[in-house]
XYZ file of C-alpha atoms in Angstrom:
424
model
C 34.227 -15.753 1.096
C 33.860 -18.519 -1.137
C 30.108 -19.654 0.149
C 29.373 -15.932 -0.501
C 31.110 -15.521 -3.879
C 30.269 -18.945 -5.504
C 26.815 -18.251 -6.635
C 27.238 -15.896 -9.102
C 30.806 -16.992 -10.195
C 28.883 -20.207 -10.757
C 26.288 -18.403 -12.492
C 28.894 -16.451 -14.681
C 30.695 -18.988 -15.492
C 30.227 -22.147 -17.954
C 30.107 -25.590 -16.968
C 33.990 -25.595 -18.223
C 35.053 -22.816 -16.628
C 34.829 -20.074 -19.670
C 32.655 -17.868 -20.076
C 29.142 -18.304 -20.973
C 28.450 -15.982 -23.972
C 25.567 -15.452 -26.085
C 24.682 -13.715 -28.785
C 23.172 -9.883 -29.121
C 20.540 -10.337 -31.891
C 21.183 -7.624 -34.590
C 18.790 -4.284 -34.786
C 15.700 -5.991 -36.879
C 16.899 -9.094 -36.751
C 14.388 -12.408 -35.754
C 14.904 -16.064 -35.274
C 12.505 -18.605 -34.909
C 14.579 -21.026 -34.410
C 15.432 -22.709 -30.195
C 17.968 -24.876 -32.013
C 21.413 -24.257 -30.982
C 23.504 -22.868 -33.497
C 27.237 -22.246 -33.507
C 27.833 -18.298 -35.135
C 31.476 -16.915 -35.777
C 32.544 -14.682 -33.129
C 32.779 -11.073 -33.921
C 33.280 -7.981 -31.268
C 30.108 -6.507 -29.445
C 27.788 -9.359 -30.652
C 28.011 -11.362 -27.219
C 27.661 -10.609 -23.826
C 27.854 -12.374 -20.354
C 24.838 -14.585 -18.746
C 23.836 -11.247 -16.936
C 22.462 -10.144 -20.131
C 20.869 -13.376 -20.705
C 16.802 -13.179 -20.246
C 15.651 -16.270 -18.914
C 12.051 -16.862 -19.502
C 10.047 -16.383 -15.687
C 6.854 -15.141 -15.233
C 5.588 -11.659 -17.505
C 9.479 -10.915 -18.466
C 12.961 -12.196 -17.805
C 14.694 -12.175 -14.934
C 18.550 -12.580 -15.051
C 20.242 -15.544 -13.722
C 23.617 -13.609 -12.471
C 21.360 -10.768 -11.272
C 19.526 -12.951 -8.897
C 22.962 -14.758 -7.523
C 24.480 -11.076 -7.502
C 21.187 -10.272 -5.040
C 21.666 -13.137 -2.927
C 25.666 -12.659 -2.140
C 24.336 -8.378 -1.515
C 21.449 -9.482 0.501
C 24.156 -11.849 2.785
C 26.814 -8.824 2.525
C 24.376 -6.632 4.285
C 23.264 -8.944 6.663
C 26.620 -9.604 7.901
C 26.984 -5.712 7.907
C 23.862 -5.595 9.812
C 25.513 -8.242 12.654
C 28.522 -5.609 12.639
C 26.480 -2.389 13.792
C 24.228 -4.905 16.398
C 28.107 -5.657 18.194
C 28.889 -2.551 17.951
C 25.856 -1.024 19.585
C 26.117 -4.088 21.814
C 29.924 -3.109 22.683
C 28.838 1.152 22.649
C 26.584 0.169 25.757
C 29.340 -2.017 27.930
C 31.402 1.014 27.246
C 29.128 3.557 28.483
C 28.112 0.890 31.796
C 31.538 0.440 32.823
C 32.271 4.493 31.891
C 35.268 3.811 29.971
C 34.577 6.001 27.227
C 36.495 9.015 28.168
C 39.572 6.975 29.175
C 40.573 7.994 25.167
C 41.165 11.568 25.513
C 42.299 12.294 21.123
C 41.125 10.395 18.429
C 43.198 9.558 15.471
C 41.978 7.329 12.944
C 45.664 5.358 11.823
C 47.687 6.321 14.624
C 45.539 5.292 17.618
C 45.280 1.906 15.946
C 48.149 0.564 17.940
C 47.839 0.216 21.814
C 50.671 1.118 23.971
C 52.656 -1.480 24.293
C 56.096 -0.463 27.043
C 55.533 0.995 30.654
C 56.443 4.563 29.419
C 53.542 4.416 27.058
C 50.913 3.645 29.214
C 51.795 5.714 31.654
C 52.051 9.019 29.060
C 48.314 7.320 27.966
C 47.674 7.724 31.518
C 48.787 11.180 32.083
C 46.717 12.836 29.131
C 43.836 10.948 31.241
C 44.498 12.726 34.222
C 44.374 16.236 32.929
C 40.670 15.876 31.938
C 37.694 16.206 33.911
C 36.552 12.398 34.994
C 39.936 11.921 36.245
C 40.009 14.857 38.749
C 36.259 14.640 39.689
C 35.872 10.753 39.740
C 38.631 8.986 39.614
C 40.979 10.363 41.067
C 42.278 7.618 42.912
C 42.751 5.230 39.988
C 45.623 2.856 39.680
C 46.949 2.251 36.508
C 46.037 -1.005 36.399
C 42.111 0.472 36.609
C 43.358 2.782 33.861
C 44.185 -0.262 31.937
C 40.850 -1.965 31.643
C 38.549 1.201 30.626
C 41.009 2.148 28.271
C 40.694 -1.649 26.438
C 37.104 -0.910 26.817
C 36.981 1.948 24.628
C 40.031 0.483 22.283
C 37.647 -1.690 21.446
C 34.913 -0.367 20.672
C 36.387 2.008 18.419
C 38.302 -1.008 16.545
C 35.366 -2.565 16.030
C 34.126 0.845 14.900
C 36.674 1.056 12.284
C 35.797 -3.182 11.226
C 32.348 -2.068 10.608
C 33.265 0.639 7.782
C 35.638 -1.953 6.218
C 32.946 -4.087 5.876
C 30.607 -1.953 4.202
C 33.424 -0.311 2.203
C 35.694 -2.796 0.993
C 33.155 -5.725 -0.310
C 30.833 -2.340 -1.705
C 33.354 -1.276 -3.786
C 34.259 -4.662 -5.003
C 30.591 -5.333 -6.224
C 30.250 -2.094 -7.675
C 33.435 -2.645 -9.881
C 31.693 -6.214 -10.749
C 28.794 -4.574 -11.768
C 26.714 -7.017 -9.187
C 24.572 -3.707 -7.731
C 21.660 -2.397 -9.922
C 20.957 1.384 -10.092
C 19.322 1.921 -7.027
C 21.115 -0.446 -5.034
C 24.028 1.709 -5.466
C 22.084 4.675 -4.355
C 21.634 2.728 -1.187
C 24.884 1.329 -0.599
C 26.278 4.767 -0.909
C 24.338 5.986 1.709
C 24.931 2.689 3.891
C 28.474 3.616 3.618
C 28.206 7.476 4.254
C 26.484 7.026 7.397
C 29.010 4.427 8.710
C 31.653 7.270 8.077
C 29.000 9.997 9.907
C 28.857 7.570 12.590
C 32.962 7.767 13.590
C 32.497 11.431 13.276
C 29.830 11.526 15.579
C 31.286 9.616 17.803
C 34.269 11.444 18.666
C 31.659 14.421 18.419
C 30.078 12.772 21.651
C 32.985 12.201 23.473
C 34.700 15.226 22.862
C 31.354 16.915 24.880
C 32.632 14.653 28.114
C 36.266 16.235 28.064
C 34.978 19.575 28.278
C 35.910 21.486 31.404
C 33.486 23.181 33.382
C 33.947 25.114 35.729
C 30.917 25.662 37.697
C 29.788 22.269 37.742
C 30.765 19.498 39.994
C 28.970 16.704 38.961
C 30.178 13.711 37.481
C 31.611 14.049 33.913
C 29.427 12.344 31.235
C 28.926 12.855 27.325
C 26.160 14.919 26.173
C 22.653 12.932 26.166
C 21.610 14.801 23.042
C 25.061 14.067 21.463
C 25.155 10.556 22.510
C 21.169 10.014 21.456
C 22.224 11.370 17.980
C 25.003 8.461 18.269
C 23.089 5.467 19.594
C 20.229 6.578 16.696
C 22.751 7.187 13.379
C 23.490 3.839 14.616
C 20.062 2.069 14.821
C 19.023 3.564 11.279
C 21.950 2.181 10.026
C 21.147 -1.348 11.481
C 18.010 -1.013 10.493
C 18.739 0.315 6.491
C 21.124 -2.910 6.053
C 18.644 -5.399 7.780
C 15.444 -4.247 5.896
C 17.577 -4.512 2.498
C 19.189 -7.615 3.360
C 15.458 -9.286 4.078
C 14.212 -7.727 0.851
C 16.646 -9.432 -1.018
C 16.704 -12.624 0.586
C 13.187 -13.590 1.274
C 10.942 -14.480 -1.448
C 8.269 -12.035 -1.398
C 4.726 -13.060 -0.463
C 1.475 -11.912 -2.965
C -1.316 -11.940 -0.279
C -4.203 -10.488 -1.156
C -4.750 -6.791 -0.734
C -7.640 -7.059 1.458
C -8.783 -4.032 3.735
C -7.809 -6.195 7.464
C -4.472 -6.709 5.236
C -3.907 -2.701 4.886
C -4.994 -2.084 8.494
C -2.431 -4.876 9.954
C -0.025 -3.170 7.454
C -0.220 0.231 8.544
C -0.194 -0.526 12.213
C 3.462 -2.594 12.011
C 5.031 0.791 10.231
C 3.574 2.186 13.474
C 4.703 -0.173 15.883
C 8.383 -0.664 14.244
C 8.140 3.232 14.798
C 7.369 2.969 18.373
C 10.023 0.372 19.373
C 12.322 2.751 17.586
C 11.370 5.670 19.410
C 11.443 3.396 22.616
C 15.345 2.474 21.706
C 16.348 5.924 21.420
C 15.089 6.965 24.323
C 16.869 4.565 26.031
C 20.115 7.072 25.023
C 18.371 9.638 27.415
C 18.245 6.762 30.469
C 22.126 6.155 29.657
C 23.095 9.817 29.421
C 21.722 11.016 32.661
C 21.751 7.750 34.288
C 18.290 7.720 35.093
C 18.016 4.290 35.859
C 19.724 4.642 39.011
C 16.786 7.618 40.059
C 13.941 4.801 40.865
C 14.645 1.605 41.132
C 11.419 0.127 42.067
C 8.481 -1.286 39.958
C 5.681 -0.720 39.276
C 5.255 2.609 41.062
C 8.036 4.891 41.111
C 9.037 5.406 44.604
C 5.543 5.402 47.084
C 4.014 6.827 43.769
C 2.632 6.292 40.297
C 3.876 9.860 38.967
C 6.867 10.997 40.937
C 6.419 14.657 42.466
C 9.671 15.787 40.504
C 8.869 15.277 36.760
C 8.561 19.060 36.155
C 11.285 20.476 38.463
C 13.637 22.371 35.628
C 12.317 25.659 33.820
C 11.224 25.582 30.947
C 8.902 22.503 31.382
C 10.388 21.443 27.830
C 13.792 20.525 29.350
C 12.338 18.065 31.613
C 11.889 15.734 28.993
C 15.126 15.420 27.735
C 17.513 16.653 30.788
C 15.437 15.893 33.660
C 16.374 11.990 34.893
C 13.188 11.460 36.544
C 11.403 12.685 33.674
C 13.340 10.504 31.559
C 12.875 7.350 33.265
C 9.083 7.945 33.602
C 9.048 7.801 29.805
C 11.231 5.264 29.249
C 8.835 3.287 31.358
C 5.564 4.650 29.335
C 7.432 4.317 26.075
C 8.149 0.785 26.916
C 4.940 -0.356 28.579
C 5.791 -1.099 31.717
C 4.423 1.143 33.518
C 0.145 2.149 32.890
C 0.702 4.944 31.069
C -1.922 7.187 32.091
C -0.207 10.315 30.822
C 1.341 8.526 28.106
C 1.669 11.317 25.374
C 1.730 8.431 22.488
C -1.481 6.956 23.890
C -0.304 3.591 23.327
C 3.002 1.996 24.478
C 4.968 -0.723 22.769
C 4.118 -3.602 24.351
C 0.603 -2.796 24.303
C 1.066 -2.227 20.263
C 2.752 -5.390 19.522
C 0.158 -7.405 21.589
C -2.773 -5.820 19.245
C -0.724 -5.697 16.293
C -0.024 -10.268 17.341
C -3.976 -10.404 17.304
C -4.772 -8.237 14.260
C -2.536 -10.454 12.455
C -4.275 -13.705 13.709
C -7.800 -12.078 11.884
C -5.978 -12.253 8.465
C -5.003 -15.236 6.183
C -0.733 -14.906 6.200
C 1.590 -17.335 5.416
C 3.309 -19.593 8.070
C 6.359 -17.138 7.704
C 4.446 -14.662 8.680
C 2.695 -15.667 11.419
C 6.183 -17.188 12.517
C 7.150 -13.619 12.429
C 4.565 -12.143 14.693
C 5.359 -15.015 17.307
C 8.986 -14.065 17.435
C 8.184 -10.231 17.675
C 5.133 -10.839 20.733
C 7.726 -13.034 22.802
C 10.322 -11.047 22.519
C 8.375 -7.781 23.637
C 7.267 -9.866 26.611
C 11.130 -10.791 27.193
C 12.288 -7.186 26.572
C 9.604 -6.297 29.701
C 11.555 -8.595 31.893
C 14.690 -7.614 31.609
C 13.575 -3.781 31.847
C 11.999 -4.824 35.120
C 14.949 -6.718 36.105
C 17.423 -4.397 35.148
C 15.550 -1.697 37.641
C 15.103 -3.793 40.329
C 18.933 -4.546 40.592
C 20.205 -1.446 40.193
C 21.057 -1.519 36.602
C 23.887 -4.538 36.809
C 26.608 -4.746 33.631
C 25.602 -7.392 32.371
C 22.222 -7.563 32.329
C 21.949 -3.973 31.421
C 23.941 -5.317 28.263
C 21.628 -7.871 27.773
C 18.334 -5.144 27.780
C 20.192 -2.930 25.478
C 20.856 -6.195 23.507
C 17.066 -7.122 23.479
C 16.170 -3.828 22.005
C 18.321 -4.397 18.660
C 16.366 -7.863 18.746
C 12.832 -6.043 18.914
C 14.109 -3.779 16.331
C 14.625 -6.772 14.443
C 11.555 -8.677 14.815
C 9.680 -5.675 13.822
C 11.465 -5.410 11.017
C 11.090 -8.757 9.894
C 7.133 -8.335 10.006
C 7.182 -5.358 8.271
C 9.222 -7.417 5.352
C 6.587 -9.961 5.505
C 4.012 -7.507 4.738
C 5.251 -5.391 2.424
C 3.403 -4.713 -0.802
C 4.104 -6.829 -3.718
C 4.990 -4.062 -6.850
C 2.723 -4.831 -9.858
């Protein structure tokens, strides 16, 4: 707290430790004068250093301003490292199918794990009357019980750590007065989703308690519910991290060339596309579609599988049909030749052009540092897919994959920062 908060308390703050004051020239009123001159004090003619113009460029920029930007730009990146663990910690949960084992969701009361025998087995007994207990496990010990009930404990505590840290330090600067106009727009939103995002979590879970009837297959949240979940989540990572970047890296004046524009447009393309490729990696979790195929590069003794279009309308192939959804997974990715691929490019292709567009144009070493990062770890991202298949979608390096999409999502993002206009 103190390597965050000493810049601008610095900044506001004399050499003496009082406060730096200067004074408010009167309406009309000129000096000519850069001699330092002692006036009387009288109310409303000073003001604090983040009124103070200092002299930079075509007009002032504001000495506590600047430190204020540089503790908010640090805030959200930590906030940013929050939602990436809890993503991170979403998928374990969903791999190890522990999150049902919470059957209610309270937001104070829950807070506390059960702590004597009775407890736990009371936790245990509201498990049982749901529908993953009677379909699929209903042979658990309590001791099983245990462990995918700490798996979802957590993940909803750190849940609950992630809107404290928007929350708490956001209302502290905004009482400071350290967030400009339309940062505050921003960090209202920040923290509005983050309290959309515990809603729609329960939202999704509450989908996998449901009992039906006619259906004996193994109890799982709603893909479209838990899509909606995993992508609040990403747009969220991906608000604080652009804003963070924007505030903390000096911006770049390259020249405004035409190859410039073009490289430009096609990273707000790509970024999309890895996006896009993220989310539907929501689908592949929902219906567990990566257990459907587990070969590479065909799928099975084909290319295209025989039972894409199986349900009726074609439509709900795409989103509730698993082979369907590992096919584009695969397409969306780029590791498989898309030959149907309804984007026409995938994201590993994109990133590869996008690396060699941006080795035509003049960019800074930052830059070009930037378009290293986000071509290796595409490459590495491929791997892992491909490993991930192959081994019949393992814990932990399932984690890892899901873990090496955030990091995509962030490389993008970081060459999109690079580029971005400079306002005149």
């Amino acid at each position: 707290m103190q390597r965050l908060l000493g810049p601008p308390l610095k900044a506001l703050m004399g050499s003496r430790g009082l406060p730096l004051l200067s004074p408010r020239a009167a309406p009309g009123a000129q000096c000519g004068c850069s001699c330092g001159m002692r006036l009387p004090w009288k109310p409303g003619r000073y003001s604090t250093i983040s009124q103070v113009a200092l002299p930079s460029g075509r007009g002032g920029v504001s000495l506590a301003s600047k430190a204020a930007e540089r503790v908010v730009g640090r805030w959200l990146l930590v906030c940013s490292g929050t939602v990436a663990g809890a993503v991170i910690l979403g998928g374990v949960t969903r791999l190890t199918e522990s999150g049902l084992s919470m059957v209610d969701w309270h937001l104070i009361k829950e807070m506390k794990p059960p702590t004597s025998q009775e407890e736990w087995e009371e936790e245990f007994q509201k498990y049982q009357q749901f529908p993953e207990f009677k379909i699929l496990n209903h042979n658990m010990t309590l001791a099983e019980f245990k462990f995918i009930w700490y798996m979802e404990y957590s993940h909803r505590m750190w849940g609950r750590m992630v809107g404290l840290a928007y929350i708490l330090p956001a209302a502290y600067f905004w009482k400071k007065g350290w967030l400009s106009r339309g940062m505050k727009g921003r960090v209202l939103a920040l923290c509005g989703l983050v309290c959309f995002q515990g809603l729609l979590g329960w939202y999704m879970v509450k989908s996998g308690l449901e009992e039906k009837p006619d259906s004996y297959d193994i109890p799982r949240v709603s893909q479209y519910r838990l899509a909606a979940h995993l992508g609040s989540a990403l747009v969220l990572y991906c608000a604080s991290l652009w804003t963070s970047l924007s505030l903390l890296l000096p911006q770049h004046k390259l020249p405004e060339t035409r190859q410039l524009l073009q490289l430009r447009r096609f990273a707000h393309g790509t970024a999309g596309l890895v996006f896009l490729t993220a989310l539907s990696g929501a689908f592949v979790a929902g219906l567990d579609a990566g257990l459907v195929y587990n070969s590479f590069p065909k799928m099975g003794d084909s290319w295209i599988p025989e039972d894409l279009f199986t349900f009726s309308p074609i439509l709900r192939n795409v989103f509730e049909n698993p082979t369907m959804v590992q096919f584009d997974h695969r397409v969306l990715a780029g590791i498989v030749r898309g030959l149907s691929s309804p984007q026409g490019i995938t994201s590993v292709t994109a990133i590869t052009v996008l690396y060699f567009l941006s080795r035509r144009v003049p960019l800074p070493r930052r830059t070009r540092m930037a378009a290293v990062t986000l071509l290796a770890l595409a490459y590495t991202q491929v791997g892992l897919g491909i490993s991930t298949l192959l081994m019949y979608v393992p814990t932990a390096l399932a984690a890892t994959h899901q873990s090496g999409s955030l990091a995509l999502l962030s490389g993008a993002l970081w060459l999109m920062n690079e580029l971005r206009r400079v306002p005149k």
